[in-house]
PDB file of C-alpha atoms in Angstrom:
ATOM      1  CA  MET G 859       0.000   0.000   0.000  1.00 77.00           C
ATOM      2  CA  LYS G 860       1.198   3.495  -0.763  1.00 89.00           C
ATOM      3  CA  ARG G 861       2.105   5.889   2.006  1.00 93.00           C
ATOM      4  CA  ILE G 862       1.529   9.634   2.015  1.00 96.00           C
ATOM      5  CA  ILE G 863       3.739  11.698   4.279  1.00 97.00           C
ATOM      6  CA  LEU G 864       2.476  15.023   5.589  1.00 98.00           C
ATOM      7  CA  TYR G 865       5.131  17.306   7.070  1.00 98.00           C
ATOM      8  CA  SER G 866       3.372  19.417   9.663  1.00 98.00           C
ATOM      9  CA  LYS G 867       3.799  21.109  13.020  1.00 97.00           C
ATOM     10  CA  PRO G 868       1.563  21.673  16.037  1.00 96.00           C
ATOM     11  CA  GLY G 869      -0.716  24.678  15.714  1.00 96.00           C
ATOM     12  CA  CYS G 870      -0.544  24.831  11.916  1.00 96.00           C
ATOM     13  CA  HIS G 871      -4.162  25.319  10.827  1.00 96.00           C
ATOM     14  CA  LEU G 872      -3.383  24.641   7.157  1.00 97.00           C
ATOM     15  CA  CYS G 873      -1.717  21.368   8.159  1.00 97.00           C
ATOM     16  CA  GLU G 874      -4.634  20.343  10.367  1.00 97.00           C
ATOM     17  CA  GLY G 875      -7.147  21.125   7.625  1.00 97.00           C
ATOM     18  CA  LEU G 876      -5.230  19.115   5.060  1.00 97.00           C
ATOM     19  CA  GLN G 877      -4.859  16.191   7.456  1.00 97.00           C
ATOM     20  CA  GLU G 878      -8.623  16.167   8.132  1.00 97.00           C
ATOM     21  CA  LYS G 879      -9.367  16.106   4.406  1.00 97.00           C
ATOM     22  CA  LEU G 880      -6.837  13.335   3.759  1.00 97.00           C
ATOM     23  CA  GLU G 881      -8.428  11.245   6.512  1.00 97.00           C
ATOM     24  CA  GLN G 882     -11.838  11.609   4.840  1.00 97.00           C
ATOM     25  CA  ILE G 883     -10.709  10.055   1.551  1.00 95.00           C
ATOM     26  CA  THR G 884     -12.066   6.524   1.324  1.00 92.00           C
ATOM     27  CA  SER G 885     -11.781   5.707  -2.379  1.00 91.00           C
ATOM     28  CA  ILE G 886      -7.957   5.541  -2.473  1.00 92.00           C
ATOM     29  CA  ALA G 887      -5.960   3.126  -0.339  1.00 91.00           C
ATOM     30  CA  PHE G 888      -3.005   4.737   1.420  1.00 93.00           C
ATOM     31  CA  ASP G 889      -1.403   5.032   4.812  1.00 94.00           C
ATOM     32  CA  LEU G 890      -1.026   8.554   6.156  1.00 96.00           C
ATOM     33  CA  GLU G 891       2.099   9.387   8.135  1.00 97.00           C
ATOM     34  CA  ILE G 892       2.304  12.732   9.904  1.00 97.00           C
ATOM     35  CA  ARG G 893       5.837  14.019  10.473  1.00 97.00           C
ATOM     36  CA  ASP G 894       6.183  16.823  13.010  1.00 98.00           C
ATOM     37  CA  ILE G 895       8.952  19.089  11.714  1.00 98.00           C
ATOM     38  CA  THR G 896       9.673  20.328  15.232  1.00 98.00           C
ATOM     39  CA  THR G 897      11.029  16.891  16.169  1.00 98.00           C
ATOM     40  CA  ARG G 898      13.989  16.948  13.775  1.00 97.00           C
ATOM     41  CA  GLU G 899      16.252  19.842  12.884  1.00 98.00           C
ATOM     42  CA  ASP G 900      16.702  18.713   9.266  1.00 97.00           C
ATOM     43  CA  TRP G 901      12.927  18.596   8.708  1.00 97.00           C
ATOM     44  CA  PHE G 902      12.476  21.959  10.398  1.00 98.00           C
ATOM     45  CA  ASN G 903      15.182  23.605   8.306  1.00 98.00           C
ATOM     46  CA  ALA G 904      13.797  22.118   5.110  1.00 97.00           C
ATOM     47  CA  TYR G 905      10.077  22.799   5.635  1.00 97.00           C
ATOM     48  CA  GLN G 906       9.600  25.557   8.227  1.00 95.00           C
ATOM     49  CA  TYR G 907       8.343  28.003   5.578  1.00 95.00           C
ATOM     50  CA  GLU G 908       6.679  25.421   3.328  1.00 95.00           C
ATOM     51  CA  ILE G 909       4.290  23.397   5.497  1.00 96.00           C
ATOM     52  CA  PRO G 910       2.063  21.639   4.894  1.00 97.00           C
ATOM     53  CA  VAL G 911       4.208  19.520   2.575  1.00 97.00           C
ATOM     54  CA  LEU G 912       3.031  16.263   0.998  1.00 97.00           C
ATOM     55  CA  PHE G 913       5.105  13.405  -0.358  1.00 96.00           C
ATOM     56  CA  LEU G 914       4.350   9.981  -1.724  1.00 95.00           C
ATOM     57  CA  SER G 915       6.750   7.457  -0.202  1.00 91.00           C
ATOM     58  CA  ASN G 916       8.123   4.723  -2.416  1.00 79.00           C
ATOM     59  CA  HIS G 917       9.884   2.594   0.154  1.00 67.00           C
ATOM     60  CA  ARG G 918      12.449   0.208  -1.299  1.00 60.00           C
ATOM     61  CA  ASP G 919      12.834  -2.771   1.025  1.00 59.00           C
ATOM     62  CA  THR G 920      15.952  -4.155  -0.647  1.00 52.00           C
ATOM     63  CA  GLU G 921      17.982  -1.011  -0.086  1.00 60.00           C
ATOM     64  CA  ASN G 922      16.157   0.052   3.076  1.00 64.00           C
ATOM     65  CA  ALA G 923      15.900   3.493   1.517  1.00 69.00           C
ATOM     66  CA  GLU G 924      12.935   5.753   1.005  1.00 76.00           C
ATOM     67  CA  GLU G 925      12.255   7.734  -2.145  1.00 86.00           C
ATOM     68  CA  LEU G 926       9.956  10.694  -1.660  1.00 90.00           C
ATOM     69  CA  GLN G 927       7.944  11.962  -4.594  1.00 93.00           C
ATOM     70  CA  PRO G 928       6.591  15.472  -3.968  1.00 95.00           C
ATOM     71  CA  ILE G 929       2.863  16.031  -4.309  1.00 96.00           C
ATOM     72  CA  PRO G 930       1.883  19.646  -5.067  1.00 95.00           C
ATOM     73  CA  ARG G 931       0.225  21.365  -2.145  1.00 91.00           C
ATOM     74  CA  PRO G 932      -3.499  21.695  -2.757  1.00 93.00           C
ATOM     75  CA  SER G 933      -5.297  24.945  -2.188  1.00 94.00           C
ATOM     76  CA  PRO G 934      -6.567  25.304   1.396  1.00 93.00           C
ATOM     77  CA  ARG G 935      -9.980  25.859  -0.210  1.00 95.00           C
ATOM     78  CA  ALA G 936      -9.884  22.510  -2.029  1.00 96.00           C
ATOM     79  CA  ASN G 937     -12.579  20.155  -0.868  1.00 96.00           C
ATOM     80  CA  VAL G 938     -12.131  16.437  -0.207  1.00 97.00           C
ATOM     81  CA  ARG G 939     -13.151  15.503  -3.753  1.00 96.00           C
ATOM     82  CA  GLN G 940     -10.644  17.924  -5.303  1.00 97.00           C
ATOM     83  CA  LEU G 941      -7.911  16.558  -3.052  1.00 97.00           C
ATOM     84  CA  GLU G 942      -8.881  13.048  -4.068  1.00 95.00           C
ATOM     85  CA  GLN G 943      -8.563  13.989  -7.753  1.00 95.00           C
ATOM     86  CA  LEU G 944      -5.077  15.361  -7.093  1.00 95.00           C
ATOM     87  CA  LEU G 945      -3.995  12.174  -5.328  1.00 95.00           C
ATOM     88  CA  LEU G 946      -5.315   9.978  -8.146  1.00 94.00           C
ATOM     89  CA  LYS G 947      -2.586  11.465 -10.340  1.00 93.00           C
ATOM     90  CA  TYR G 948       0.008   9.930  -7.994  1.00 89.00           C
ATOM     91  CA  ILE G 949      -1.670   6.839  -6.564  1.00 86.00           C
ATOM     92  CA  PRO G 950      -3.392   4.302  -8.806  1.00 73.00           C
ATOM     93  CA  ASN G 951      -6.867   3.531  -7.518  1.00 63.00           C
ATOM     94  CA  THR G 952      -6.384  -0.213  -7.128  1.00 53.00           C
ATOM     95  CA  GLU G 953      -8.030  -0.707  -3.749  1.00 48.00           C
ATOM     96  CA  ASN G 954     -11.354   0.502  -2.459  1.00 46.00           C
ATOM     97  CA  ASN G 955     -10.607   1.161   1.190  1.00 44.00           C
ATOM     98  CA  HIS G 956      -8.512   3.813   2.893  1.00 44.00           C
ATOM     99  CA  ALA G 957      -6.366   2.605   5.756  1.00 45.00           C
ATOM    100  CA  GLU G 958      -5.282   4.975   8.483  1.00 41.00           C
TER     101      GLU G 958
END
């Protein structure tokens, strides 16, 4: 199953809104991982002015490495359906249930 990573931080209303919308998507199967940028200096330095930031993780088990494919940030005004349409460009709709 694909994994979407959301770089966020506590108190970020845009991040919270995007997370709520992602959790409402049921037609695309993916795991959602929230990464708090305040817990690691490298994340904070990279994303402090960019959050919320979305990536699709393509974990490679053989190399134990993670490739992150950026997903463009949707408009804060985008509804759940519009967000779903954006994600369909990155995640094939092969399963019917969303796993949290």
